[in-house]
mmCIF file of C-alpha atoms and ligand atoms in Angstrom:
data_model
loop_
_atom_site.group_PDB
_atom_site.id
_atom_site.type_symbol
_atom_site.label_atom_id
_atom_site.label_comp_id
_atom_site.label_asym_id
_atom_site.label_seq_id
_atom_site.Cartn_x
_atom_site.Cartn_y
_atom_site.Cartn_z
ATOM 1 C CA MET A 1197 -29.255 14.314 -4.061
ATOM 2 C CA GLN A 1198 -30.690 11.841 -6.585
ATOM 3 C CA GLY A 1199 -33.672 13.995 -7.837
ATOM 4 C CA PRO A 1200 -33.810 15.581 -11.366
ATOM 5 C CA ALA A 1201 -31.423 17.984 -12.007
ATOM 6 C CA PRO A 1202 -32.394 21.465 -12.233
ATOM 7 C CA ALA A 1203 -33.121 23.152 -15.611
ATOM 8 C CA ARG A 1204 -30.898 25.359 -16.761
ATOM 9 C CA SER A 1205 -32.875 28.862 -17.541
ATOM 10 C CA ASN A 1206 -31.022 31.732 -19.291
ATOM 11 C CA ALA A 1207 -31.778 33.669 -15.946
ATOM 12 C CA ARG A 1208 -30.033 31.059 -14.079
ATOM 13 C CA LEU A 1209 -27.079 30.974 -16.326
ATOM 14 C CA ASP A 1210 -26.758 34.559 -16.430
ATOM 15 C CA TYR A 1211 -26.834 34.541 -12.322
ATOM 16 C CA TYR A 1212 -24.129 31.429 -12.429
ATOM 17 C CA GLU A 1213 -21.717 33.752 -14.497
ATOM 18 C CA ARG A 1214 -22.013 36.822 -11.980
ATOM 19 C CA ILE A 1215 -21.338 34.890 -8.683
ATOM 20 C CA ALA A 1216 -18.663 32.909 -10.559
ATOM 21 C CA ARG A 1217 -16.799 36.744 -10.717
ATOM 22 C CA HIS A 1218 -17.271 36.972 -6.753
ATOM 23 C CA ASP A 1219 -15.429 33.033 -6.560
ATOM 24 C CA MET A 1220 -19.135 31.540 -5.675
ATOM 25 C CA ALA A 1221 -20.785 28.310 -7.562
ATOM 26 C CA PRO A 1222 -24.452 27.042 -7.044
ATOM 27 C CA LEU A 1223 -24.147 23.597 -5.323
ATOM 28 C CA TRP A 1224 -27.446 22.525 -6.839
ATOM 29 C CA GLU A 1225 -25.758 22.537 -10.151
ATOM 30 C CA VAL A 1226 -22.938 20.088 -8.653
ATOM 31 C CA LEU A 1227 -24.489 18.125 -5.985
ATOM 32 C CA ARG A 1228 -25.457 15.419 -7.595
ATOM 33 C CA GLY A 1229 -21.495 14.431 -8.536
ATOM 34 C CA LEU A 1230 -20.475 15.221 -5.315
ATOM 35 C CA VAL A 1231 -22.613 13.514 -2.882
ATOM 36 C CA ILE A 1232 -23.357 10.160 -4.499
ATOM 37 C CA PRO A 1233 -25.263 7.260 -3.326
ATOM 38 C CA GLN A 1234 -22.251 4.719 -3.277
ATOM 39 C CA PRO A 1235 -18.693 4.796 -4.087
ATOM 40 C CA ALA A 1236 -17.770 5.473 -7.444
ATOM 41 C CA SER A 1237 -13.932 5.196 -7.828
ATOM 42 C CA PRO A 1238 -11.955 6.588 -11.000
ATOM 43 C CA ALA A 1239 -9.513 3.903 -10.091
ATOM 44 C CA ILE A 1240 -9.649 0.765 -12.404
ATOM 45 C CA PRO A 1241 -8.930 -2.531 -11.447
ATOM 46 C CA HIS A 1242 -5.521 -3.564 -13.003
ATOM 47 C CA LEU A 1243 -2.518 -6.048 -12.985
ATOM 48 C CA TRP A 1244 1.099 -5.733 -13.449
ATOM 49 C CA ARG A 1245 2.559 -8.914 -14.646
ATOM 50 C CA TYR A 1246 5.872 -9.542 -12.715
ATOM 51 C CA GLU A 1247 7.421 -11.038 -15.852
ATOM 52 C CA ASP A 1248 6.487 -8.364 -18.204
ATOM 53 C CA ILE A 1249 7.636 -5.171 -16.088
ATOM 54 C CA ARG A 1250 10.929 -6.845 -14.814
ATOM 55 C CA PRO A 1251 13.251 -5.734 -17.801
ATOM 56 C CA TYR A 1252 12.152 -2.451 -17.279
ATOM 57 C CA ILE A 1253 12.862 -2.192 -13.450
ATOM 58 C CA LEU A 1254 16.383 -3.281 -14.451
ATOM 59 C CA GLU A 1255 16.703 -1.246 -17.386
ATOM 60 C CA ALA A 1256 16.409 1.613 -14.913
ATOM 61 C CA GLY A 1257 19.410 0.457 -13.302
ATOM 62 C CA ASP A 1258 21.350 1.420 -16.264
ATOM 63 C CA LEU A 1259 19.991 4.671 -16.708
ATOM 64 C CA ILE A 1260 20.376 6.404 -13.419
ATOM 65 C CA THR A 1261 22.032 5.581 -9.832
ATOM 66 C CA ALA A 1262 20.019 4.979 -6.837
ATOM 67 C CA LYS A 1263 21.797 7.997 -5.403
ATOM 68 C CA GLU A 1264 21.183 10.323 -8.216
ATOM 69 C CA ALA A 1265 17.464 9.243 -8.229
ATOM 70 C CA GLU A 1266 17.352 9.722 -4.426
ATOM 71 C CA ARG A 1267 14.611 6.571 -4.865
ATOM 72 C CA ARG A 1268 14.809 4.592 -8.064
ATOM 73 C CA VAL A 1269 11.425 3.740 -8.326
ATOM 74 C CA LEU A 1270 9.271 2.666 -11.020
ATOM 75 C CA ILE A 1271 5.484 4.012 -10.104
ATOM 76 C CA LEU A 1272 2.651 1.601 -10.418
ATOM 77 C CA GLU A 1273 -0.246 4.419 -11.719
ATOM 78 C CA ASN A 1274 -3.673 3.267 -11.818
ATOM 79 C CA PRO A 1275 -4.696 3.669 -15.509
ATOM 80 C CA GLY A 1276 -7.542 5.434 -14.056
ATOM 81 C CA LEU A 1277 -5.551 8.028 -12.334
ATOM 82 C CA ALA A 1278 -3.040 8.906 -14.851
ATOM 83 C CA GLY A 1279 -0.415 11.529 -13.598
ATOM 84 C CA LYS A 1280 -1.587 11.421 -10.415
ATOM 85 C CA SER A 1281 1.335 9.023 -9.051
ATOM 86 C CA SER A 1282 -1.720 6.957 -7.342
ATOM 87 C CA ILE A 1283 -2.607 3.238 -7.294
ATOM 88 C CA THR A 1284 -5.597 3.941 -5.418
ATOM 89 C CA ARG A 1285 -7.103 7.368 -4.656
ATOM 90 C CA THR A 1286 -5.359 7.620 -1.484
ATOM 91 C CA LEU A 1287 -2.397 5.480 -1.994
ATOM 92 C CA TYR A 1288 0.900 5.203 -4.228
ATOM 93 C CA ALA A 1289 2.572 2.143 -5.218
ATOM 94 C CA GLY A 1290 6.007 1.488 -6.950
ATOM 95 C CA LEU A 1291 8.576 -0.737 -7.478
ATOM 96 C CA GLN A 1292 12.325 0.071 -5.953
ATOM 97 C CA LEU A 1293 15.402 -1.345 -7.439
ATOM 98 C CA ILE A 1294 18.840 -1.566 -5.136
ATOM 99 C CA LEU A 1295 21.903 -2.625 -6.919
ATOM 100 C CA PRO A 1296 24.753 -4.359 -5.313
ATOM 101 C CA GLY A 1297 26.695 -1.620 -3.545
ATOM 102 C CA GLU A 1298 24.452 1.158 -3.848
ATOM 103 C CA VAL A 1299 22.831 3.460 -1.439
ATOM 104 C CA ALA A 1300 19.751 5.275 -1.415
ATOM 105 C CA PRO A 1301 20.305 8.550 0.387
ATOM 106 C CA ALA A 1302 18.539 8.862 3.797
ATOM 107 C CA HIS A 1303 16.099 11.476 4.258
ATOM 108 C CA ARG A 1304 12.661 11.663 6.217
ATOM 109 C CA HIS A 1305 9.404 12.341 5.486
ATOM 110 C CA THR A 1306 5.944 12.653 6.764
ATOM 111 C CA GLN A 1307 4.279 10.002 4.362
ATOM 112 C CA SER A 1308 4.451 6.386 5.799
ATOM 113 C CA ALA A 1309 5.949 3.726 3.635
ATOM 114 C CA LEU A 1310 6.117 -0.040 3.796
ATOM 115 C CA ARG A 1311 8.236 -1.967 1.882
ATOM 116 C CA PHE A 1312 7.393 -5.780 0.463
ATOM 117 C CA VAL A 1313 10.244 -7.499 -0.671
ATOM 118 C CA VAL A 1314 9.362 -9.072 -4.326
ATOM 119 C CA GLU A 1315 13.138 -10.332 -5.607
ATOM 120 C CA GLY A 1316 16.350 -10.551 -3.934
ATOM 121 C CA SER A 1317 17.540 -10.820 -0.377
ATOM 122 C CA GLY A 1318 20.247 -9.334 2.118
ATOM 123 C CA ALA A 1319 19.677 -5.832 1.061
ATOM 124 C CA PHE A 1320 18.867 -3.566 4.051
ATOM 125 C CA THR A 1321 16.985 -0.570 5.068
ATOM 126 C CA ALA A 1322 17.913 1.532 8.056
ATOM 127 C CA VAL A 1323 15.132 3.164 10.283
ATOM 128 C CA ASP A 1324 16.234 4.999 12.798
ATOM 129 C CA GLY A 1325 19.412 3.874 13.824
ATOM 130 C CA GLU A 1326 19.034 0.237 13.080
ATOM 131 C CA ARG A 1327 19.140 -1.817 10.008
ATOM 132 C CA THR A 1328 17.091 -4.784 8.788
ATOM 133 C CA ILE A 1329 18.369 -7.319 6.429
ATOM 134 C CA MET A 1330 15.540 -8.035 4.141
ATOM 135 C CA GLN A 1331 14.264 -11.379 2.510
ATOM 136 C CA PRO A 1332 11.381 -11.981 -0.118
ATOM 137 C CA GLY A 1333 7.982 -11.724 1.598
ATOM 138 C CA ASP A 1334 9.110 -9.343 4.369
ATOM 139 C CA PHE A 1335 7.235 -6.522 5.408
ATOM 140 C CA VAL A 1336 9.313 -3.613 6.396
ATOM 141 C CA ILE A 1337 7.529 -0.383 7.890
ATOM 142 C CA THR A 1338 9.181 2.972 7.489
ATOM 143 C CA PRO A 1339 6.771 5.005 10.180
ATOM 144 C CA SER A 1340 6.240 8.764 9.407
ATOM 145 C CA TRP A 1341 9.096 11.178 10.060
ATOM 146 C CA THR A 1342 11.964 8.516 10.766
ATOM 147 C CA TRP A 1343 15.467 8.859 9.005
ATOM 148 C CA HIS A 1344 15.850 5.611 6.517
ATOM 149 C CA ASP A 1345 18.388 4.899 3.960
ATOM 150 C CA HIS A 1346 18.390 1.756 1.853
ATOM 151 C CA GLY A 1347 21.384 -0.367 0.738
ATOM 152 C CA ASN A 1348 22.688 -3.271 -1.100
ATOM 153 C CA ASP A 1349 25.570 -5.391 0.187
ATOM 154 C CA SER A 1350 24.718 -8.577 -1.349
ATOM 155 C CA ASP A 1351 25.752 -9.656 -4.572
ATOM 156 C CA GLN A 1352 22.405 -9.423 -6.421
ATOM 157 C CA PRO A 1353 19.738 -6.576 -7.283
ATOM 158 C CA MET A 1354 16.926 -6.263 -5.010
ATOM 159 C CA VAL A 1355 13.446 -5.170 -5.822
ATOM 160 C CA TRP A 1356 10.569 -4.499 -3.268
ATOM 161 C CA LEU A 1357 7.157 -2.963 -3.677
ATOM 162 C CA ASP A 1358 6.572 0.358 -1.913
ATOM 163 C CA GLY A 1359 3.431 1.277 -0.507
ATOM 164 C CA LEU A 1360 3.218 4.855 0.861
ATOM 165 C CA ASP A 1361 0.359 7.228 1.820
ATOM 166 C CA ILE A 1362 1.525 10.177 -0.445
ATOM 167 C CA PRO A 1363 -1.764 11.061 -2.072
ATOM 168 C CA LEU A 1364 -3.635 11.101 1.326
ATOM 169 C CA ILE A 1365 -0.857 13.215 2.624
ATOM 170 C CA GLN A 1366 -1.119 15.242 -0.284
ATOM 171 C CA ALA A 1367 -5.068 15.880 0.103
ATOM 172 C CA LEU A 1368 -4.161 16.850 3.744
ATOM 173 C CA ASP A 1369 -1.510 19.320 2.671
ATOM 174 C CA ALA A 1370 0.314 17.686 5.536
ATOM 175 C CA SER A 1371 4.002 16.912 3.538
ATOM 176 C CA PHE A 1372 7.216 17.350 5.037
ATOM 177 C CA ALA A 1373 10.660 16.105 3.980
ATOM 178 C CA GLU A 1374 14.146 16.569 4.425
ATOM 179 C CA MET A 1375 17.783 15.344 3.525
ATOM 180 C CA TYR A 1376 19.765 13.822 6.302
ATOM 181 C CA PRO A 1377 23.452 15.624 5.975
ATOM 182 C CA ALA A 1378 25.154 12.184 4.864
ATOM 183 C CA ASP A 1379 24.055 9.529 2.775
ATOM 184 C CA ARG A 1380 23.711 7.006 5.205
ATOM 185 C CA GLN A 1381 22.527 7.663 8.698
ATOM 186 C CA PRO A 1382 24.786 6.276 12.124
ATOM 187 C CA VAL A 1383 23.815 2.591 13.015
ATOM 188 C CA THR A 1384 23.063 2.820 16.731
ATOM 189 C CA ARG A 1385 21.444 -0.648 17.598
ATOM 190 C CA PRO A 1386 22.007 -4.108 16.184
ATOM 191 C CA VAL A 1387 20.247 -5.947 13.646
ATOM 192 C CA GLY A 1388 17.038 -7.632 15.074
ATOM 193 C CA ASP A 1389 16.781 -5.185 17.956
ATOM 194 C CA SER A 1390 13.164 -4.159 17.260
ATOM 195 C CA LEU A 1391 12.208 -7.798 16.759
ATOM 196 C CA ALA A 1392 13.764 -9.104 19.759
ATOM 197 C CA ARG A 1393 12.017 -5.989 21.894
ATOM 198 C CA TYR A 1394 8.947 -5.961 20.736
ATOM 199 C CA GLY A 1395 8.101 -9.086 18.450
ATOM 200 C CA SER A 1396 7.782 -12.212 20.604
ATOM 201 C CA GLY A 1397 4.824 -11.084 22.627
ATOM 202 C CA LEU A 1398 7.180 -9.233 25.240
ATOM 203 C CA ALA A 1399 8.262 -5.864 25.253
ATOM 204 C CA PRO A 1400 10.810 -3.602 27.459
ATOM 205 C CA LEU A 1401 9.839 -3.262 31.253
ATOM 206 C CA ASP A 1402 8.133 -0.021 31.708
ATOM 207 C CA HIS A 1403 8.807 1.592 28.546
ATOM 208 C CA PRO A 1404 6.002 4.040 27.517
ATOM 209 C CA PRO A 1405 4.202 3.005 23.999
ATOM 210 C CA ARG A 1406 6.469 4.608 21.332
ATOM 211 C CA SER A 1407 3.976 5.818 18.391
ATOM 212 C CA ARG A 1408 0.851 5.137 16.156
ATOM 213 C CA THR A 1409 3.230 2.946 14.230
ATOM 214 C CA SER A 1410 4.164 -0.694 15.176
ATOM 215 C CA PRO A 1411 7.867 -0.601 16.680
ATOM 216 C CA VAL A 1412 8.533 -4.164 15.146
ATOM 217 C CA PHE A 1413 9.673 -2.560 12.051
ATOM 218 C CA ASN A 1414 10.373 -5.802 10.141
ATOM 219 C CA TYR A 1415 7.569 -8.574 9.878
ATOM 220 C CA PRO A 1416 9.800 -11.390 8.718
ATOM 221 C CA TYR A 1417 8.027 -13.737 5.834
ATOM 222 C CA ARG A 1418 9.347 -16.753 7.678
ATOM 223 C CA ARG A 1419 7.578 -15.900 10.841
ATOM 224 C CA SER A 1420 4.355 -14.676 9.418
ATOM 225 C CA ARG A 1421 3.838 -17.701 6.888
ATOM 226 C CA GLU A 1422 4.476 -20.055 9.797
ATOM 227 C CA ALA A 1423 1.597 -18.747 11.738
ATOM 228 C CA LEU A 1424 -0.637 -18.536 8.647
ATOM 229 C CA MET A 1425 0.378 -22.143 7.724
ATOM 230 C CA ALA A 1426 -0.307 -23.535 11.426
ATOM 231 C CA LEU A 1427 -3.770 -22.360 10.771
ATOM 232 C CA ALA A 1428 -4.393 -23.901 7.317
ATOM 233 C CA GLY A 1429 -6.407 -26.687 8.481
ATOM 234 C CA GLY A 1430 -8.945 -24.638 10.287
ATOM 235 C CA PRO A 1431 -11.972 -22.521 9.227
ATOM 236 C CA ILE A 1432 -11.870 -20.106 6.336
ATOM 237 C CA ASP A 1433 -13.760 -16.856 5.683
ATOM 238 C CA PRO A 1434 -15.681 -17.747 2.618
ATOM 239 C CA HIS A 1435 -14.914 -14.100 1.455
ATOM 240 C CA ARG A 1436 -11.655 -13.531 2.253
ATOM 241 C CA GLY A 1437 -9.940 -16.870 2.759
ATOM 242 C CA LEU A 1438 -7.774 -17.434 5.710
ATOM 243 C CA ALA A 1439 -6.619 -13.745 6.338
ATOM 244 C CA LEU A 1440 -4.470 -12.565 9.125
ATOM 245 C CA ARG A 1441 -3.707 -8.773 9.393
ATOM 246 C CA TYR A 1442 -0.195 -7.380 10.779
ATOM 247 C CA VAL A 1443 -0.825 -5.807 14.127
ATOM 248 C CA ASN A 1444 1.183 -2.992 16.161
ATOM 249 C CA PRO A 1445 1.783 -5.414 19.606
ATOM 250 C CA GLU A 1446 1.306 -2.420 21.700
ATOM 251 C CA THR A 1447 -1.886 -1.301 20.580
ATOM 252 C CA GLY A 1448 -3.383 -4.345 19.259
ATOM 253 C CA GLY A 1449 -4.810 -1.965 15.952
ATOM 254 C CA TRP A 1450 -3.076 -2.026 12.855
ATOM 255 C CA ALA A 1451 0.826 -1.846 12.002
ATOM 256 C CA MET A 1452 0.709 1.517 10.730
ATOM 257 C CA PRO A 1453 -1.724 4.200 11.285
ATOM 258 C CA THR A 1454 -2.451 5.219 7.562
ATOM 259 C CA ILE A 1455 -2.266 1.682 5.708
ATOM 260 C CA GLY A 1456 -3.795 -1.359 7.039
ATOM 261 C CA THR A 1457 -1.453 -4.551 5.915
ATOM 262 C CA VAL A 1458 -3.037 -8.458 5.558
ATOM 263 C CA LEU A 1459 -1.223 -11.718 4.623
ATOM 264 C CA SER A 1460 -3.818 -14.068 3.501
ATOM 265 C CA LEU A 1461 -4.198 -17.821 2.260
ATOM 266 C CA LEU A 1462 -6.052 -18.967 -0.544
ATOM 267 C CA PRO A 1463 -5.673 -22.858 -0.275
ATOM 268 C CA ALA A 1464 -5.257 -24.905 -3.669
ATOM 269 C CA GLY A 1465 -8.434 -25.144 -5.260
ATOM 270 C CA TYR A 1466 -10.244 -22.756 -3.239
ATOM 271 C CA GLU A 1467 -12.932 -19.934 -4.578
ATOM 272 C CA THR A 1468 -13.700 -17.238 -2.626
ATOM 273 C CA LEU A 1469 -17.424 -15.408 -2.978
ATOM 274 C CA PRO A 1470 -17.378 -12.072 -3.956
ATOM 275 C CA TYR A 1471 -16.689 -9.302 -1.615
ATOM 276 C CA ARG A 1472 -16.314 -5.579 -1.787
ATOM 277 C CA SER A 1473 -15.027 -2.909 0.825
ATOM 278 C CA THR A 1474 -14.657 0.676 0.516
ATOM 279 C CA ASP A 1475 -10.775 0.418 0.915
ATOM 280 C CA GLY A 1476 -9.316 0.338 -2.340
ATOM 281 C CA THR A 1477 -6.804 -2.704 -2.256
ATOM 282 C CA VAL A 1478 -3.310 -3.275 -3.716
ATOM 283 C CA VAL A 1479 -2.331 -7.283 -3.548
ATOM 284 C CA SER A 1480 1.143 -8.579 -3.829
ATOM 285 C CA VAL A 1481 1.200 -12.520 -4.935
ATOM 286 C CA ILE A 1482 3.890 -14.155 -2.908
ATOM 287 C CA GLU A 1483 3.133 -17.953 -3.858
ATOM 288 C CA GLY A 1484 0.937 -19.818 -5.666
ATOM 289 C CA GLU A 1485 -1.429 -19.213 -9.005
ATOM 290 C CA GLY A 1486 -4.869 -18.244 -9.393
ATOM 291 C CA VAL A 1487 -7.288 -15.902 -11.368
ATOM 292 C CA SER A 1488 -9.083 -12.938 -9.810
ATOM 293 C CA GLN A 1489 -12.638 -11.631 -10.866
ATOM 294 C CA ILE A 1490 -12.237 -7.744 -10.105
ATOM 295 C CA GLY A 1491 -15.480 -6.033 -11.556
ATOM 296 C CA ASP A 1492 -16.492 -7.721 -15.042
ATOM 297 C CA GLN A 1493 -12.529 -8.565 -15.451
ATOM 298 C CA ASP A 1494 -10.686 -11.664 -14.995
ATOM 299 C CA PHE A 1495 -7.052 -11.711 -14.069
ATOM 300 C CA GLN A 1496 -4.505 -14.323 -13.850
ATOM 301 C CA TRP A 1497 -1.802 -14.326 -11.432
ATOM 302 C CA GLY A 1498 1.463 -15.864 -10.240
ATOM 303 C CA PRO A 1499 4.350 -15.239 -7.853
ATOM 304 C CA ARG A 1500 5.539 -11.500 -7.636
ATOM 305 C CA ASP A 1501 2.479 -10.225 -9.785
ATOM 306 C CA ILE A 1502 0.572 -7.242 -8.220
ATOM 307 C CA PHE A 1503 -2.914 -5.985 -8.501
ATOM 308 C CA VAL A 1504 -5.254 -3.241 -7.602
ATOM 309 C CA ILE A 1505 -8.949 -3.847 -6.248
ATOM 310 C CA PRO A 1506 -10.884 -0.352 -6.429
ATOM 311 C CA ALA A 1507 -12.897 0.887 -3.846
ATOM 312 C CA TRP A 1508 -16.408 -0.751 -3.706
ATOM 313 C CA THR A 1509 -15.586 -3.136 -6.553
ATOM 314 C CA PRO A 1510 -16.789 -6.676 -6.331
ATOM 315 C CA ALA A 1511 -13.933 -9.435 -6.311
ATOM 316 C CA ARG A 1512 -13.529 -12.815 -6.123
ATOM 317 C CA HIS A 1513 -10.385 -14.903 -5.847
ATOM 318 C CA HIS A 1514 -9.610 -18.337 -7.096
ATOM 319 C CA ALA A 1515 -6.420 -20.135 -6.092
ATOM 320 C CA THR A 1516 -6.145 -22.746 -9.140
ATOM 321 C CA THR A 1517 -2.951 -24.922 -8.667
ATOM 322 C CA LYS A 1518 -1.074 -24.482 -5.616
ATOM 323 C CA ASP A 1519 -1.752 -23.061 -2.288
ATOM 324 C CA ALA A 1520 -2.051 -19.008 -2.780
ATOM 325 C CA VAL A 1521 -0.585 -16.473 -0.451
ATOM 326 C CA LEU A 1522 -1.178 -12.785 -0.771
ATOM 327 C CA PHE A 1523 0.079 -9.638 0.638
ATOM 328 C CA SER A 1524 -2.248 -6.719 0.536
ATOM 329 C CA PHE A 1525 -2.501 -3.324 1.633
ATOM 330 C CA SER A 1526 -5.047 -0.142 1.705
ATOM 331 C CA ASP A 1527 -6.016 2.859 3.807
ATOM 332 C CA ARG A 1528 -8.503 0.891 6.078
ATOM 333 C CA PRO A 1529 -7.241 2.126 9.208
ATOM 334 C CA VAL A 1530 -8.075 5.964 8.235
ATOM 335 C CA GLN A 1531 -11.357 4.775 7.222
ATOM 336 C CA GLU A 1532 -11.912 2.919 10.254
ATOM 337 C CA VAL A 1533 -10.798 5.753 12.737
ATOM 338 C CA LEU A 1534 -13.184 8.132 10.780
ATOM 339 C CA GLY A 1535 -16.231 5.583 10.977
ATOM 340 C CA LEU A 1536 -16.019 5.442 7.362
ATOM 341 C CA TRP A 1537 -15.150 1.870 6.350
ATOM 342 C CA ARG A 1538 -18.236 -0.586 4.965
ATOM 343 C CA GLU A 1539 -17.978 -3.991 3.394
ATOM 344 C CA GLU A 1540 -20.435 -6.006 1.552
ATOM 345 C CA ARG A 1541 -20.142 -9.832 1.808
ATOM 346 C CA MET A 1542 -22.137 -10.884 -1.372
ATOM 347 C CA ALA A 1543 -23.720 -14.150 -2.661
ATOM 348 C CA ALA A 1544 -22.431 -15.968 -5.454
HETATM 349 O O1 GTQ B 1603 11.856 4.806 -0.024
HETATM 350 O O2 GTQ B 1603 11.999 6.853 0.833
HETATM 351 O O3 GTQ B 1603 8.656 4.698 -3.718
HETATM 352 O O4 GTQ B 1603 10.502 8.692 -0.168
HETATM 353 C C1 GTQ B 1603 8.654 6.984 -3.079
HETATM 354 C C2 GTQ B 1603 9.162 7.986 -2.187
HETATM 355 C C3 GTQ B 1603 9.790 5.214 -1.929
HETATM 356 C C4 GTQ B 1603 11.519 5.922 -0.191
HETATM 357 C C5 GTQ B 1603 9.187 5.855 -2.788
HETATM 358 C C6 GTQ B 1603 10.048 7.416 -1.121
HETATM 359 C C7 GTQ B 1603 10.343 6.390 -0.923
#
């Protein structure tokens, strides 16, 4: 696979032309680009500074309603994947704006979605008959093929980061989607129902496991942060900082089947050692400030900024002034079930 490329004699070129008419092609001409010795993602490292993009997000609110747009979202498109609506090869990310009084009408699709609240508080998303009121830092799941609508009964705009497995589902040609016959689905369970049933180390007696996706559909930041801070004085992974993954309490596995989500803490002044893994990763900064070296570029970040680490690209992070808390997501669960996931803990 890494040997020299075969020479292109006239006889061979003539042959390639003739077989092309029969919809065939010679593997030996393309093999070296297909089965490569290590990942070479077309995605590139990139950072979106929230301060720079926020005006455009709010401007979208003057141009189109959430209802007309169906979802009023600015896609965070990786500059290496232009036109592909992708932030990594398998994942999509976007910033969704819901203004006071608006509704993003109910629909469902086979793509799984996560919401990570960036700005505002008090808007809601409804999933399968239950609403959750969202606060900054909350991690909210919309499982595959569940009805969901979003609304904002607060008095301020709300912006959240959407993470979906759109490019992955596209590669699998497994997209189905439909609109609900009304803007809002009926609410059948009180706010907090899922968290009470599944989110406290308890579960309903005799209930069968529901699905591959966690039945906890909002992991409130207040609770996640508390867990992280309780561990802050203890040992830290030198390559990853203090990192906890969000789990499905019924299986102990990842909270979502296609997207792995992690909350991590880098104490003030802490510098990680370089690290790379096969899962291209999107990072949303919640608290703190720092600088990350991704490949050969440095990116300075602060609260609400979003950056992407492409697959197999070395990254190291430095929290400069304060403790930094980062939320991140990737396709690691998919790679793990397929036995593909790899990481490399590198020397300084
Ligand atoms: O909220 O359902 O960013 O369907 C992209 C597609 C959000 C959503 C996105 C979607 C949604």
